[in-house]
Short mmCIF file of C-alpha atoms in Angstrom, two decimals:
data_model
loop_
_atom_site.label_atom_id
_atom_site.label_comp_id
_atom_site.label_asym_id
_atom_site.label_seq_id
_atom_site.Cartn_x
_atom_site.Cartn_y
_atom_site.Cartn_z
CA LYS Y 25 -66.02 51.54 -36.58
CA GLN Y 26 -65.88 49.12 -39.51
CA GLU Y 27 -68.39 46.64 -39.81
CA VAL Y 28 -68.62 43.90 -42.37
CA THR Y 29 -71.90 42.25 -43.69
CA GLN Y 30 -72.27 39.10 -45.79
CA ILE Y 31 -75.50 38.17 -47.55
CA PRO Y 32 -76.73 35.55 -47.97
CA ALA Y 33 -76.12 33.83 -44.44
CA ALA Y 34 -76.42 30.18 -46.47
CA LEU Y 35 -76.90 29.18 -50.16
CA SER Y 36 -77.91 25.96 -51.75
CA VAL Y 37 -77.11 25.49 -55.24
CA PRO Y 38 -77.12 22.46 -57.76
CA GLU Y 39 -73.91 21.44 -59.31
CA GLY Y 40 -72.77 23.49 -62.35
CA GLU Y 41 -74.53 26.89 -61.32
CA ASN Y 42 -72.53 30.19 -61.39
CA LEU Y 43 -72.92 31.97 -58.36
CA VAL Y 44 -72.40 35.01 -56.30
CA LEU Y 45 -71.35 35.88 -52.86
CA ASN Y 46 -71.85 39.41 -51.42
CA CYS Y 47 -69.84 41.43 -48.66
CA SER Y 48 -70.06 45.04 -47.82
CA PHE Y 49 -68.34 47.19 -45.67
CA THR Y 50 -69.00 50.41 -43.58
CA ASP Y 51 -65.41 52.30 -43.93
CA SER Y 52 -64.05 52.45 -47.31
CA ALA Y 53 -60.68 53.38 -45.81
CA ILE Y 54 -59.18 49.96 -46.08
CA TYR Y 55 -55.99 48.62 -47.09
CA ASN Y 56 -57.32 45.51 -48.89
CA LEU Y 57 -60.20 43.02 -48.95
CA GLN Y 58 -59.53 39.34 -48.47
CA TRP Y 59 -61.70 36.44 -49.30
CA PHE Y 60 -61.13 33.01 -47.34
CA ARG Y 61 -62.97 29.50 -47.19
CA GLN Y 62 -63.30 27.50 -44.05
CA ASP Y 63 -64.17 24.03 -43.97
CA PRO Y 64 -66.07 22.55 -41.00
CA GLY Y 65 -63.41 22.30 -38.20
CA LYS Y 66 -60.41 23.61 -40.09
CA GLY Y 67 -58.81 26.88 -40.30
CA LEU Y 68 -58.98 29.76 -43.01
CA THR Y 69 -57.52 29.18 -46.42
CA SER Y 70 -56.87 32.92 -48.19
CA LEU Y 71 -58.51 32.39 -51.74
CA LEU Y 72 -58.24 36.10 -53.28
CA LEU Y 73 -56.68 39.72 -51.91
CA ILE Y 74 -57.57 42.66 -53.55
CA GLN Y 75 -55.78 45.70 -52.85
CA SER Y 76 -57.45 48.79 -52.30
CA SER Y 77 -56.05 50.27 -55.71
CA GLN Y 78 -57.45 47.22 -57.49
CA ARG Y 79 -61.01 46.30 -59.07
CA GLU Y 80 -60.67 42.65 -59.23
CA GLN Y 81 -58.65 39.32 -58.77
CA THR Y 82 -59.06 36.04 -60.62
CA SER Y 83 -57.71 32.90 -59.52
CA GLY Y 84 -59.15 29.84 -61.58
CA ARG Y 85 -62.86 29.41 -61.04
CA LEU Y 86 -62.94 32.35 -58.63
CA ASN Y 87 -63.03 36.13 -59.39
CA ALA Y 88 -63.35 38.79 -56.96
CA SER Y 89 -64.43 42.37 -57.39
CA LEU Y 90 -63.90 45.25 -55.18
CA ASP Y 91 -65.80 48.63 -55.28
CA LYS Y 92 -64.34 50.79 -52.55
CA SER Y 93 -66.40 53.57 -52.91
CA SER Y 94 -69.55 51.94 -52.40
CA GLY Y 95 -68.16 49.53 -49.89
CA ARG Y 96 -68.89 46.48 -51.88
CA SER Y 97 -67.10 43.40 -52.78
CA THR Y 98 -68.25 40.13 -54.52
CA LEU Y 99 -66.90 36.93 -55.05
CA TYR Y 100 -68.17 35.01 -58.19
CA ILE Y 101 -67.56 31.18 -58.48
CA ALA Y 102 -67.95 29.79 -62.09
CA ALA Y 103 -69.51 26.26 -62.53
CA SER Y 104 -69.62 25.43 -59.05
CA GLN Y 105 -68.75 22.10 -57.84
CA PRO Y 106 -69.62 19.76 -54.53
CA GLY Y 107 -65.83 20.25 -53.28
CA ASP Y 108 -66.86 23.99 -53.30
CA SER Y 109 -69.09 23.27 -50.40
CA ALA Y 110 -67.77 25.39 -47.30
CA THR Y 111 -68.30 28.62 -45.57
CA TYR Y 112 -66.89 31.92 -47.30
CA LEU Y 113 -65.68 34.64 -45.16
CA CYS Y 114 -65.04 38.11 -46.37
CA ALA Y 115 -62.44 40.27 -44.31
CA VAL Y 116 -61.15 43.84 -44.70
CA GLN Y 117 -57.62 45.25 -43.08
CA GLY Y 118 -57.32 48.84 -42.42
CA GLY Y 119 -54.47 50.61 -40.98
CA SER Y 120 -54.32 48.80 -37.87
CA GLU Y 121 -53.27 45.47 -39.60
CA LYS Y 122 -56.24 43.53 -37.98
CA LEU Y 123 -58.57 42.06 -40.15
CA VAL Y 124 -62.37 42.64 -39.50
CA PHE Y 125 -64.40 39.56 -40.76
CA GLY Y 126 -67.88 39.13 -41.90
CA LYS Y 127 -69.78 35.92 -40.34
CA GLY Y 128 -69.83 34.17 -43.49
CA THR Y 129 -71.86 32.79 -46.13
CA LYS Y 130 -72.38 28.97 -46.09
CA LEU Y 131 -72.23 27.24 -49.53
CA THR Y 132 -73.79 23.88 -50.26
CA VAL Y 133 -73.43 22.68 -53.87
CA ASN Y 134 -75.26 19.62 -54.37
CA PRO Y 135 -74.45 16.68 -56.78
CA ASN F 10 -43.17 24.49 -46.09
CA ALA F 11 -44.72 23.99 -42.74
CA GLY F 12 -47.91 26.54 -42.31
CA VAL F 13 -48.99 28.02 -39.26
CA MET F 14 -48.77 25.37 -36.61
CA GLN F 15 -51.28 25.69 -33.40
CA ASN F 16 -51.39 23.32 -30.59
CA PRO F 17 -53.34 21.66 -29.29
CA ARG F 18 -56.13 21.20 -31.43
CA HIS F 19 -58.52 20.40 -28.96
CA LEU F 20 -58.42 21.42 -25.30
CA VAL F 21 -60.58 20.82 -22.58
CA ARG F 22 -60.51 22.53 -19.37
CA ARG F 23 -62.84 22.85 -16.30
CA ARG F 24 -64.21 26.14 -14.99
CA GLY F 25 -61.53 28.16 -13.09
CA GLN F 26 -58.61 26.22 -14.74
CA GLU F 27 -55.60 27.92 -16.91
CA ALA F 28 -55.73 27.57 -20.82
CA ARG F 29 -52.35 27.67 -22.68
CA LEU F 30 -52.90 27.85 -26.61
CA ARG F 31 -49.53 27.87 -28.67
CA CYS F 32 -48.78 29.16 -31.88
CA SER F 33 -45.67 28.91 -34.36
CA PRO F 34 -45.70 31.22 -37.22
CA MET F 35 -44.62 30.24 -40.75
CA LYS F 36 -41.07 30.19 -41.18
CA GLY F 37 -39.75 33.69 -41.94
CA HIS F 38 -42.49 35.16 -40.29
CA SER F 39 -42.56 37.56 -37.22
CA HIS F 40 -45.94 39.05 -37.10
CA VAL F 41 -48.68 36.96 -35.27
CA TYR F 42 -52.54 37.71 -34.76
CA TRP F 43 -54.80 36.10 -32.51
CA TYR F 44 -58.45 35.84 -33.34
CA ARG F 45 -61.38 34.23 -31.54
CA GLN F 46 -64.70 32.27 -33.19
CA LEU F 47 -67.68 32.09 -31.08
CA PRO F 48 -70.35 29.98 -32.01
CA GLU F 49 -72.47 31.30 -34.46
CA GLU F 50 -70.06 34.65 -34.69
CA GLY F 51 -67.38 35.80 -37.18
CA LEU F 52 -64.10 35.99 -36.00
CA LYS F 53 -62.94 38.85 -34.07
CA PHE F 54 -59.22 40.05 -33.78
CA MET F 55 -57.68 39.78 -30.19
CA VAL F 56 -54.00 40.67 -30.30
CA TYR F 57 -51.32 41.73 -32.96
CA LEU F 58 -47.49 40.41 -31.66
CA GLN F 59 -44.18 41.03 -32.88
CA LYS F 60 -41.33 39.39 -31.48
CA GLU F 61 -41.22 40.51 -27.84
CA ASN F 62 -43.66 43.46 -28.40
CA ILE F 63 -47.55 43.68 -28.16
CA ILE F 64 -48.53 46.08 -31.03
CA ASP F 65 -52.22 46.20 -30.59
CA GLU F 66 -54.30 44.51 -27.84
CA SER F 67 -57.44 46.26 -28.52
CA GLY F 68 -59.53 43.11 -28.89
CA MET F 69 -58.23 41.38 -25.60
CA PRO F 70 -60.60 41.21 -22.54
CA LYS F 71 -59.19 43.43 -20.10
CA GLU F 72 -58.93 40.66 -17.31
CA ARG F 73 -57.91 36.97 -17.34
CA PHE F 74 -56.41 37.17 -21.14
CA SER F 75 -52.83 37.63 -21.89
CA ALA F 76 -50.57 37.03 -24.91
CA GLU F 77 -46.52 37.02 -25.85
CA PHE F 78 -44.29 36.18 -28.45
CA PRO F 79 -40.97 35.35 -26.81
CA LYS F 80 -37.79 36.20 -28.73
CA GLU F 81 -37.23 32.17 -28.88
CA GLY F 82 -40.50 29.79 -29.44
CA PRO F 83 -44.00 29.90 -30.32
CA SER F 84 -46.55 32.71 -29.45
CA ILE F 85 -48.65 31.88 -26.12
CA LEU F 86 -52.51 32.77 -25.55
CA ARG F 87 -53.25 32.66 -22.06
CA ILE F 88 -56.29 32.32 -20.39
CA GLN F 89 -56.68 32.13 -16.42
CA GLN F 90 -59.61 30.91 -14.54
CA VAL F 91 -61.37 29.86 -17.63
CA VAL F 92 -65.38 30.21 -17.85
CA ARG F 93 -68.00 28.70 -20.05
CA GLY F 94 -67.79 31.64 -22.31
CA ASP F 95 -64.45 31.25 -23.11
CA SER F 96 -65.69 28.18 -25.13
CA ALA F 97 -64.63 28.84 -28.83
CA ALA F 98 -62.16 28.26 -31.71
CA TYR F 99 -58.85 30.42 -31.41
CA PHE F 100 -57.19 31.20 -34.59
CA CYS F 101 -53.51 32.43 -34.92
CA ALA F 102 -52.24 34.06 -38.15
CA SER F 103 -48.98 35.22 -39.29
CA SER F 104 -47.32 37.27 -41.64
CA PRO F 105 -43.74 38.19 -42.77
CA ASP F 106 -43.87 41.97 -42.01
CA ARG F 107 -46.77 44.77 -41.70
CA THR F 108 -48.62 43.57 -44.44
CA GLY F 109 -49.40 46.97 -45.60
CA GLY F 110 -52.31 45.87 -48.02
CA ASN F 111 -49.89 43.81 -49.99
CA GLN F 112 -49.87 40.25 -48.33
CA PRO F 113 -52.27 37.94 -46.69
CA GLN F 114 -52.17 36.74 -43.05
CA HIS F 115 -51.88 32.92 -43.19
CA PHE F 116 -53.84 30.96 -40.55
CA GLY F 117 -53.65 28.02 -38.64
CA ASP F 118 -56.27 25.20 -38.28
CA GLY F 119 -57.05 26.68 -34.74
CA THR F 120 -57.67 25.23 -31.01
CA ARG F 121 -61.09 24.32 -30.06
CA LEU F 122 -61.21 25.23 -26.36
CA SER F 123 -64.09 23.70 -24.50
CA ILE F 124 -64.92 24.70 -20.67
CA LEU F 125 -66.77 21.96 -18.77
#
């Protein structure tokens, strides 16, 4: 059974700092890994999708890496801004189409 | 381009009533997924449907819960005889085809269900 863990559960940083969010999963047989952003009371916004054959994806100030063999992914946020404050969710997709989510990291960026 | 549309955004029911949650997928998407987010918990998969077919319902509670995606109209998640433990945010996602690792699932804003 696939399990996804995100560390830390919460993170508070000053504006401008670079930061790393961590995600680990127990079963390396995945099709892809996605990072999402969730704002309070809102739905999920897909940030980055890394296919199992890829090592990383970049979008603007965001960079996500994937090490499938060790069951780890990181989301790197450069030059953090107060608008980046949200909960960041990691999810993996195996052969059954369903996504398995971690519980998320709640990020607060202080002005 | 409208995204995944869920309604209502908020739904309040008394114990024992029925709750109906609706999801209209993105235009051109024929695959729908329902997930539930309990307070302080991560999102949990419930069911995966294509038009007129349930493909995977391994995450659905065995009783009181059902889902459909008819040929015409939105997908419906139905909860009969609701209990306090059903209070949660219910999210719908859609994709144009079996994602096969190539395409993300697109999520709606969710329905917040509160049971009095």
